[in-house]
Coordinates of C-alpha atoms in Angstrom, one line a residue:
X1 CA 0.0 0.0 0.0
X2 CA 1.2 3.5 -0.5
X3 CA 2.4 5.4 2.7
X4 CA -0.3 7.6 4.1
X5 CA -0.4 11.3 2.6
X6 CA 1.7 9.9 -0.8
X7 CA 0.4 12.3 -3.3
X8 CA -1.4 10.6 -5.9
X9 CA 0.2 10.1 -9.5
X10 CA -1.4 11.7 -12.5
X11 CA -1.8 9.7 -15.8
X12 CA -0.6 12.7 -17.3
X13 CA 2.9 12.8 -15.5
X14 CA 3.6 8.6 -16.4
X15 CA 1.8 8.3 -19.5
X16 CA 3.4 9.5 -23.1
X17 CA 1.2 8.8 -25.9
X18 CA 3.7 7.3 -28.7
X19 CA 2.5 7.3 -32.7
X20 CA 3.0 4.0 -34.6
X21 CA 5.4 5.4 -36.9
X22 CA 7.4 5.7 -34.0
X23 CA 7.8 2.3 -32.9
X24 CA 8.4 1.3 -36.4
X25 CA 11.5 3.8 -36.8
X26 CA 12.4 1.7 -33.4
X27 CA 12.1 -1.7 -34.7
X28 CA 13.9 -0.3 -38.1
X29 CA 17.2 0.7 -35.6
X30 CA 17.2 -2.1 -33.1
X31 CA 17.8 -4.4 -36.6
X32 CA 20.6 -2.1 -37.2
X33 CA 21.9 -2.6 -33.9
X34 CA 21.6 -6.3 -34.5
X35 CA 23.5 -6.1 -37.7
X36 CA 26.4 -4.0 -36.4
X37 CA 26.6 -6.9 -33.6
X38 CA 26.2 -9.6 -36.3
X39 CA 29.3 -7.9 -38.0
X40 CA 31.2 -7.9 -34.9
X41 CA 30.9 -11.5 -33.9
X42 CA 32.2 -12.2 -37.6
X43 CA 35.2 -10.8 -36.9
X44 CA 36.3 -13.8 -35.1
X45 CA 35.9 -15.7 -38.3
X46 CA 37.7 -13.2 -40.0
X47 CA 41.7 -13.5 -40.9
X48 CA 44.0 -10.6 -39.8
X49 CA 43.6 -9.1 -43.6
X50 CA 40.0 -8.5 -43.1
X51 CA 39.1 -7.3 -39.8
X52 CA 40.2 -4.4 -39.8
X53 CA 38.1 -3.5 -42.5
X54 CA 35.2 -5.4 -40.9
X55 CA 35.5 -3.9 -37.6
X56 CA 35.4 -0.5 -39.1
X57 CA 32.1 -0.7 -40.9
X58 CA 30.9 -2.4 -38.1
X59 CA 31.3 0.5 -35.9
X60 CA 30.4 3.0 -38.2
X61 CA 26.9 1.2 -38.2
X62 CA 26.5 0.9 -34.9
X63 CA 27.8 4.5 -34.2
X64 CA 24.7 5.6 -36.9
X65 CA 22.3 3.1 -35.2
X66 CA 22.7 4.7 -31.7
X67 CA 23.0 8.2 -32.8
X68 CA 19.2 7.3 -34.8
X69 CA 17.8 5.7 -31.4
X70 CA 19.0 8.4 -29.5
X71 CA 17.1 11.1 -31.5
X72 CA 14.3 8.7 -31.7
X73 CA 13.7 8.4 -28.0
X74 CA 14.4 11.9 -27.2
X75 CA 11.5 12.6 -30.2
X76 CA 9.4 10.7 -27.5
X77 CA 10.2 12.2 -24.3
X78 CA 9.6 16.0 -25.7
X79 CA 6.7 18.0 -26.2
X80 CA 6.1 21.6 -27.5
X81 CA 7.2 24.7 -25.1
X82 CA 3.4 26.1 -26.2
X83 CA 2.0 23.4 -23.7
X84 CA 3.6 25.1 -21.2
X85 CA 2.4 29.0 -21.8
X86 CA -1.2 27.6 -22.4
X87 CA -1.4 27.3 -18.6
X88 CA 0.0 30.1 -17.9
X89 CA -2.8 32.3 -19.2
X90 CA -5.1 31.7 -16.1
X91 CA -2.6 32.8 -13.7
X92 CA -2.3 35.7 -15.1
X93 CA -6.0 36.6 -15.9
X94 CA -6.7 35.8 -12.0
X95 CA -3.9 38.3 -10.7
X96 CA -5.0 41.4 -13.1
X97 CA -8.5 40.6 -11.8
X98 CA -7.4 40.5 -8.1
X99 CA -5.2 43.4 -8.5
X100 CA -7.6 45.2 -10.6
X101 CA -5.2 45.7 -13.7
X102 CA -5.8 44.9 -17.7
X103 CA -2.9 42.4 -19.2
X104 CA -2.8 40.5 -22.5
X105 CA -0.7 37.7 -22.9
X106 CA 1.5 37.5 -26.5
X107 CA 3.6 34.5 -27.0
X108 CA 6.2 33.1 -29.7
X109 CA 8.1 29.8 -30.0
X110 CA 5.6 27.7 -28.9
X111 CA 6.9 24.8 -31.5
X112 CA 10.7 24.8 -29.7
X113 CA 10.7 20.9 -28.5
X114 CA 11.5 20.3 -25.0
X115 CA 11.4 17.2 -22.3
X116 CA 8.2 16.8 -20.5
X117 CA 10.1 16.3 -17.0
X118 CA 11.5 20.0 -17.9
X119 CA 7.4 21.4 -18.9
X120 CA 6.8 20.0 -15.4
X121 CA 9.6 21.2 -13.2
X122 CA 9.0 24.9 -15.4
X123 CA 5.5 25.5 -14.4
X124 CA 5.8 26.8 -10.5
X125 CA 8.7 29.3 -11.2
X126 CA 7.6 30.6 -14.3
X127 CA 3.8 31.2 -13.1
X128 CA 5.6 33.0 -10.1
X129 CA 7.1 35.3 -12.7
X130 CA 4.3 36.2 -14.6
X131 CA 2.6 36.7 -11.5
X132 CA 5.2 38.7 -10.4
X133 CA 5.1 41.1 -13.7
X134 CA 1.2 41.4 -13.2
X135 CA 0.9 42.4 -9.8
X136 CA 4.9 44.6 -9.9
X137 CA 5.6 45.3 -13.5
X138 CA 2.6 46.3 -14.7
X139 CA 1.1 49.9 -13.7
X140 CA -2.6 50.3 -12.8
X141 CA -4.7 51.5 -16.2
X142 CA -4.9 55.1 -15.0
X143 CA -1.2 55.3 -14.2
X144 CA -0.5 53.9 -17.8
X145 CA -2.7 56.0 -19.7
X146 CA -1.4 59.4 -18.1
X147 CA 2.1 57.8 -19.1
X148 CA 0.8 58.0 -22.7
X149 CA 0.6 54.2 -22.0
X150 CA -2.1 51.6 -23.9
X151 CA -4.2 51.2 -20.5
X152 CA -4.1 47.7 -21.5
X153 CA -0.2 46.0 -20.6
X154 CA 1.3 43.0 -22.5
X155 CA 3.4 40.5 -21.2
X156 CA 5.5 38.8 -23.9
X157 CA 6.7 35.0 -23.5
X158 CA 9.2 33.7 -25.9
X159 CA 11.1 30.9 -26.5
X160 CA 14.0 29.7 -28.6
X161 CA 16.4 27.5 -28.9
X162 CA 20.4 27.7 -29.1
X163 CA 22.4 24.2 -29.2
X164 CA 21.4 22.1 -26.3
X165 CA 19.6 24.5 -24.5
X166 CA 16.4 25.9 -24.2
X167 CA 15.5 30.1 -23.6
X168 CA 12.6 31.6 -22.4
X169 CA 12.2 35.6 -22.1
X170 CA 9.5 36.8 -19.9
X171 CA 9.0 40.5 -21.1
X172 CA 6.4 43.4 -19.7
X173 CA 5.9 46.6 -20.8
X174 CA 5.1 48.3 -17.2
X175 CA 7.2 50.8 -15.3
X176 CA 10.3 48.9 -14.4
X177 CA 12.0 47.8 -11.7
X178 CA 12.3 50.4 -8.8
X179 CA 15.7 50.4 -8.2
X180 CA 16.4 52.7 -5.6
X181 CA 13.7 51.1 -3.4
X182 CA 15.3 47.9 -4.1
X183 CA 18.0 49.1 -2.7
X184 CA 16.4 50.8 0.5
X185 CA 14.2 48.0 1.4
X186 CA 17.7 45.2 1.2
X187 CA 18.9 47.9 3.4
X188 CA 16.4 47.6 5.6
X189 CA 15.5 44.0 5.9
X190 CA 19.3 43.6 6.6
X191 CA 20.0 41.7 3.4
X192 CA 23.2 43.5 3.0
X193 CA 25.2 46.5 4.0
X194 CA 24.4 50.5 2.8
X195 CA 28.2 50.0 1.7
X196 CA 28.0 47.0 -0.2
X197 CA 24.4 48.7 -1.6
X198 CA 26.0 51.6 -2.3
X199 CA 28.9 50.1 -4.8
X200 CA 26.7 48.1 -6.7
X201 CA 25.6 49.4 -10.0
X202 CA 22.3 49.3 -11.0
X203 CA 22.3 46.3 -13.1
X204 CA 23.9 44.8 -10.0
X205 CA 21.3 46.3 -7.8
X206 CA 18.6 44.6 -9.1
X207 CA 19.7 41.0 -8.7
X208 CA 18.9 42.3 -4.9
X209 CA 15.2 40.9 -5.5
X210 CA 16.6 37.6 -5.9
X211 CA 17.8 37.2 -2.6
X212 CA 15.7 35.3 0.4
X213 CA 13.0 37.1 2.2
X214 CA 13.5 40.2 -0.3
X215 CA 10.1 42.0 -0.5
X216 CA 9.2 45.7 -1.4
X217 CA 5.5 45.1 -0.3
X218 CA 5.3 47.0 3.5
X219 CA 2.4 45.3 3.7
X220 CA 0.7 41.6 3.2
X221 CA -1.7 41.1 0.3
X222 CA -3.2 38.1 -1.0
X223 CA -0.4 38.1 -3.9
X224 CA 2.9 39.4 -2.3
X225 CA 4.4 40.7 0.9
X226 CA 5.3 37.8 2.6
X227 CA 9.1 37.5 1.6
X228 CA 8.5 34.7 -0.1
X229 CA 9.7 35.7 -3.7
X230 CA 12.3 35.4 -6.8
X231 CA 14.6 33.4 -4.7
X232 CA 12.2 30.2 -4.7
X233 CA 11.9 30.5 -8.8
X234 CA 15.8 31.0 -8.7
X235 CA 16.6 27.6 -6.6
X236 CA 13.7 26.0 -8.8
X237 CA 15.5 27.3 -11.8
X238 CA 19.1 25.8 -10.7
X239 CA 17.8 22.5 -10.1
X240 CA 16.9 22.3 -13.4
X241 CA 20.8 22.9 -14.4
X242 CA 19.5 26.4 -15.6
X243 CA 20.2 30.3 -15.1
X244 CA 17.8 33.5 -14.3
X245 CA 19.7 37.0 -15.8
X246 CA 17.0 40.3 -15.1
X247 CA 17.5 43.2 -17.0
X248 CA 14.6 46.6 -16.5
X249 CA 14.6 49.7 -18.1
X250 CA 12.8 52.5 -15.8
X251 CA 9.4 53.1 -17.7
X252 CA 9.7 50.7 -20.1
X253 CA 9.9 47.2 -18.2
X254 CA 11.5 43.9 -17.0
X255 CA 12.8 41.1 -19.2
X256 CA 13.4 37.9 -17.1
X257 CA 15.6 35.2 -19.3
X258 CA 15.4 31.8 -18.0
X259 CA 18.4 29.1 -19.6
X260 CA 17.8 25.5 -19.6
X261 CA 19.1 22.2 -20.8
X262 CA 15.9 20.9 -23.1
X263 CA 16.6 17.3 -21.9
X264 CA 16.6 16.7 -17.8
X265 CA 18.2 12.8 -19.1
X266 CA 21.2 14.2 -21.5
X267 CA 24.0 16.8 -20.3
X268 CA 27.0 17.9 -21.5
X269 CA 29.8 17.7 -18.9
X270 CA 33.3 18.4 -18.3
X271 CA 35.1 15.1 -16.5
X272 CA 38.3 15.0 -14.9
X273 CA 40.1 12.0 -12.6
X274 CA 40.2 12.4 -8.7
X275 CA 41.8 9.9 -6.7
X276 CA 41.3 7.1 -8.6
X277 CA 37.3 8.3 -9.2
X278 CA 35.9 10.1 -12.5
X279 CA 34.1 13.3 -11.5
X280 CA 32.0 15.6 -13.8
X281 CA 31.1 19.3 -13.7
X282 CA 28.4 20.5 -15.8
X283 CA 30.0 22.3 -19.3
X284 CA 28.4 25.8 -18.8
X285 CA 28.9 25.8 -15.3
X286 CA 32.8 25.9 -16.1
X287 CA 34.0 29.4 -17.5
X288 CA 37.8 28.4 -18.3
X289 CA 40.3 25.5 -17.3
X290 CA 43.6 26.9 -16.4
X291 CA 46.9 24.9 -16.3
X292 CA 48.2 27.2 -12.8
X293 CA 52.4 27.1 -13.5
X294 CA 54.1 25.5 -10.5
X295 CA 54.1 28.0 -7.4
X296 CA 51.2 29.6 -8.8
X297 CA 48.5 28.3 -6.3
X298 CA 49.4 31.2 -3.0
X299 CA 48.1 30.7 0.5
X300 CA 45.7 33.9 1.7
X301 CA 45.6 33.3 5.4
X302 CA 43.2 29.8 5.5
X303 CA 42.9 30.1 1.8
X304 CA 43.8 29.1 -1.0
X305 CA 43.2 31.1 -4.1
X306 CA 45.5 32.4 -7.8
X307 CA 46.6 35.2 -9.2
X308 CA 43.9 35.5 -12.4
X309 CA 44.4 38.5 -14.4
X310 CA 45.2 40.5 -11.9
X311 CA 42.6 39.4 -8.9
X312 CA 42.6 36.9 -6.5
X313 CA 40.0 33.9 -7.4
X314 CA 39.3 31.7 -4.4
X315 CA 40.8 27.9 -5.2
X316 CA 39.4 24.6 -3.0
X317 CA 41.1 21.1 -3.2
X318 CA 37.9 19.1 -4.6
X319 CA 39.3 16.1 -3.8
X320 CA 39.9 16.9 -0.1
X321 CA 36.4 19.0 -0.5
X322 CA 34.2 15.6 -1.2
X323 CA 36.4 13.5 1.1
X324 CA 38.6 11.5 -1.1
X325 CA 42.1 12.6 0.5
X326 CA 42.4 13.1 4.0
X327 CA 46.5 13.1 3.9
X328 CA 48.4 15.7 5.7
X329 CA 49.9 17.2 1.9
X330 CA 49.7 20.3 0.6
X331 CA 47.2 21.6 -1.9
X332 CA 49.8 23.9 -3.3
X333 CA 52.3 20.9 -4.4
X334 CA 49.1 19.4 -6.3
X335 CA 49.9 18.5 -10.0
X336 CA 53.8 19.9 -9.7
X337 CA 55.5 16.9 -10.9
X338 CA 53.1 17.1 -14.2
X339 CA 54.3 21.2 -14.5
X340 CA 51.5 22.6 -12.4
X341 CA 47.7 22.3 -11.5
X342 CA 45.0 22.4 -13.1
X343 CA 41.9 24.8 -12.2
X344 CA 38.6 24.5 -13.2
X345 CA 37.2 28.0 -13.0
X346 CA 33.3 28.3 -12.3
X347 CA 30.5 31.1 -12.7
X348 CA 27.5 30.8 -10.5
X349 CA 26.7 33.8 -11.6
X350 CA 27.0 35.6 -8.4
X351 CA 30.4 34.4 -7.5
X352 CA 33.7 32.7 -9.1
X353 CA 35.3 29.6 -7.5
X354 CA 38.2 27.6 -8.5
X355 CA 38.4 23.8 -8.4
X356 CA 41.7 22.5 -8.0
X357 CA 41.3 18.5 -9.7
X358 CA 44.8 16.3 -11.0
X359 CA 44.5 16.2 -14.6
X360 CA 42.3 18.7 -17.3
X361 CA 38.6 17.9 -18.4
X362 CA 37.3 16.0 -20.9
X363 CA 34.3 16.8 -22.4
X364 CA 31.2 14.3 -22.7
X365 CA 27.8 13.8 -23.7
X366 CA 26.0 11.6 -21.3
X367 CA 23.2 10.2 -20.1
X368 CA 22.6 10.4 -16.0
X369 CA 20.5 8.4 -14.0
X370 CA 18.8 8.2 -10.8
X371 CA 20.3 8.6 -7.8
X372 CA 21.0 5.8 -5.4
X373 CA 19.6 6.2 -2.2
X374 CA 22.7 5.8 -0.7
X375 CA 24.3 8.3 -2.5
X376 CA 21.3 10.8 -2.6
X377 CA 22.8 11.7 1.0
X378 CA 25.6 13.3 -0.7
X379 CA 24.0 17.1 -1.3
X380 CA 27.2 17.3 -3.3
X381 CA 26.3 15.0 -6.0
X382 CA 23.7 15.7 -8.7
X383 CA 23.9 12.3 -10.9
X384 CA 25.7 9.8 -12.1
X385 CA 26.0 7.9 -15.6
X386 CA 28.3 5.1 -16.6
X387 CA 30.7 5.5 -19.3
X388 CA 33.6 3.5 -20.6
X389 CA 34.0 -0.1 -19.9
X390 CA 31.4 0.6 -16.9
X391 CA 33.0 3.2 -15.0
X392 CA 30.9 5.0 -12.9
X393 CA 30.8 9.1 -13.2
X394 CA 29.7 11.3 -10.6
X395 CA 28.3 14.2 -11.8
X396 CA 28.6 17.1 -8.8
X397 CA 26.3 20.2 -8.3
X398 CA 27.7 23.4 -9.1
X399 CA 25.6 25.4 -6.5
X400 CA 26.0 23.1 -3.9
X401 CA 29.8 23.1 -4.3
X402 CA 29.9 27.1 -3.8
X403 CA 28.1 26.3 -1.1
X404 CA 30.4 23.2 0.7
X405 CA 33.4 25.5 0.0
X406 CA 31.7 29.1 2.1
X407 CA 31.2 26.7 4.8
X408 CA 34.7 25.0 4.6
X409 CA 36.3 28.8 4.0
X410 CA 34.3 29.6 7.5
X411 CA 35.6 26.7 9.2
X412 CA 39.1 27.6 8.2
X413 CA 38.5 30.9 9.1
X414 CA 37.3 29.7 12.8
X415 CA 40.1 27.5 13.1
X416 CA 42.5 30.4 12.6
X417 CA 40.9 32.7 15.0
X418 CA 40.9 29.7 17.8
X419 CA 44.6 29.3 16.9
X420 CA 45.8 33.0 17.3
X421 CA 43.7 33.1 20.2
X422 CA 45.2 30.4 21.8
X423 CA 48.7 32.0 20.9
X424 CA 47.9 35.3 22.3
X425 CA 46.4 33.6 25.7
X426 CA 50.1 31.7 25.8
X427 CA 52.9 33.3 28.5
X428 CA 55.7 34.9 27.6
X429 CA 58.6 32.9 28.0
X430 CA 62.1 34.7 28.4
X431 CA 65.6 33.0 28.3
X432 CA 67.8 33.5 31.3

């Protein structure tokens, strides 16, 4: 029996409707795959003349075969992005209702293909935007038409699609983002300091709405105010692998872009070696690889960080950062005897982190799979897929790593205080 309080699973979310045609393409591949095999096992008949040549076709055919099957089932899996939008449209008729407000809806690239676990996982943050543009974006009709405004807004949702990724662009045409009260009320709430408010740019300023409990509402209403906000679509948005830029224009409106992969099953990745284990970083995640020269990798009190182009960028031994080396070593000898180290340099977007791993990435196309319950314990790891002659690869998660490495940065920090502390609190000793 189910456990008590299981939700109940929709037809919807485990049923794919497949046309025939489909699973005749299917059959049509898996007797290419069977042929390719077929043309393998002759090579045993074969003399040394000949199998080269045999074992070359044979790949070649089974190379095509997979490539087909590949497309084929990812054909299955996805549906068109306009599913998605069509149930967006409710959302937003309800809020211009409730906030007494007149929107229209436009959309465009409805036909870009994308996986049905992404549709699904898309929904809650993206309704929270457009909510978001109704009842923020969007000026009351009266305020609009003394603007010189249509008292009616739009909101624009577009869609397209660039290599393995999919882009959505949220657009409104209201007044903008605020952000001088964005500013005030961060201030305010204590979500960071008038100095550090007070050097940001504007552009910069405005990613303040994305932080937790960021609200400009002084009051609670039945669609905002609680401090519940943009930083529940941005987590949403990163566990999908994907990224959420803002840009506004006072008087003219907010774009939101939202980046995705279109497949939740198929990711390119970056894998390097660790201690005898084969660990993966997501490919955009990674902004360069650098090969550090030897003494290049400098201790900053408890950290470690490199000189890159002409700032420090903070540097963390992955290996001793997921547990896989515990020895007493330095992280700054790492990868000398091969003429350096080599630094894997990430963006989260907010901050830059280097990953200090033994030998330089290789990129891959792979497919990952479910997680273990014994290794969904590690919040460090975000998949894993099998490559090679069935070596397992660990694929880790980029914002949990920036997040591993602030806490290990504060431990060393601590550490160092408790030290010097304990120093200072020693008693002088003088020699006779």
């Amino acid at each position: 029996a189910p456990p008590a309080g299981a939700a109940p699973v929709r037809a919807a979310d485990t049923v794919v409707r497949v046309p025939a045609a489909a699973i005749d393409g299917f059959m049509d591949l898996i007797g290419e795959l069977r042929l390719g095999l077929t043309s393998l096992g002759l090579l045993l008949d074969d003399g040394p003349a000949g199998r080269q040549r045999t074992t070359v076709e044979a790949m070649r055919r089974l190379d095509r075969a997979v490539r087909s099957l590949y497309d084929g089932a990812l054909s299955l899996r996805v549906v068109p992005i306009g599913t998605l939008f069509s149930r967006l449209m409710r959302p937003i008729r309800d809020t211009a209702v409730l906030v007494g407000k007149e929107v229209a809806l436009t959309t465009a690239g409805e036909d870009v293909q994308v996986d049905k676990a992404m549709i699904e996982m898309l929904v809650d943050p993206l309704t929270h935007i457009v909510r978001n543009s109704v009842d923020h974006g969007i000026e009351p009709p009266d305020r609009r038409a003394a603007a010189g405004k249509p008292r009616e807004g739009t909101i624009r949702i577009r869609a397209r699609q660039t290599s393995s990724l999919a882009v959505i662009e949220v657009e409104d045409d209201g007044g903008g983002i605020d952000v001088a009260r964005v500013r005030a009320k961060a201030v305010a709430r204590g979500l960071a300091g008038e100095a550090e408010v007070a050097a940001m740019d504007d552009d910069e300023a405005v990613q303040l709405i994305l932080l937790p409990g960021f609200s400009t509402r002084d009051e609670v209403t039945a669609t905002s105010g609680r401090g519940v906000g943009m930083d529940i679509v941005l987590t949403a948005i990163k566990k999908l692998g994907g990224r959420l830029s803002i840009a506004s224009r006072p008087g003219a409106g907010t774009r939101m872009t939202i980046e995705f992969p279109i497949s939740a099953a198929m990711q390119r990745v970056l894998s390097t070696e660790l201690c005898g284990q084969t660990i993966a970083v997501q490919e955009r995640a990674v902004q360069e690889i650098l090969q550090v020269p030897p003494g290049g990798l400098q201790r900053l009190g408890p950290r470690l960080a490199i000189s890159l182009r002409g700032q420090f960028l903070p540097v963390v031994d992955l290996a001793r950062l997921l547990g896989l080396r515990t020895d007493g070593g330095t992280p700054e000898t790492a990868g000398e005897s091969a003429g350096g180290a080599v630094v894997l340099v990430l963006d989260s977007g907010e901050a830059r982190l280097g990953l200090l791993v033994e030998r330089l990435a290789v990129r891959r196309e792979v497919f990952f799979k479910r997680l273990h319950p014994l290794i969904e314990r590690n919040p460090l790891i975000a998949g894993t897929a099998v490559i090679g002659a069935g070596t397992v690869m660990f694929a880790l998660d980029t914002q949990a790593l920036f997040a591993a490495a602030q806490r290990a940065d504060a431990a060393a920090r601590a550490a160092a205080s408790r030290q010097e502390a304990a120093r200072q609190e020693e008693p002088a000793c003088f020699a006779e």
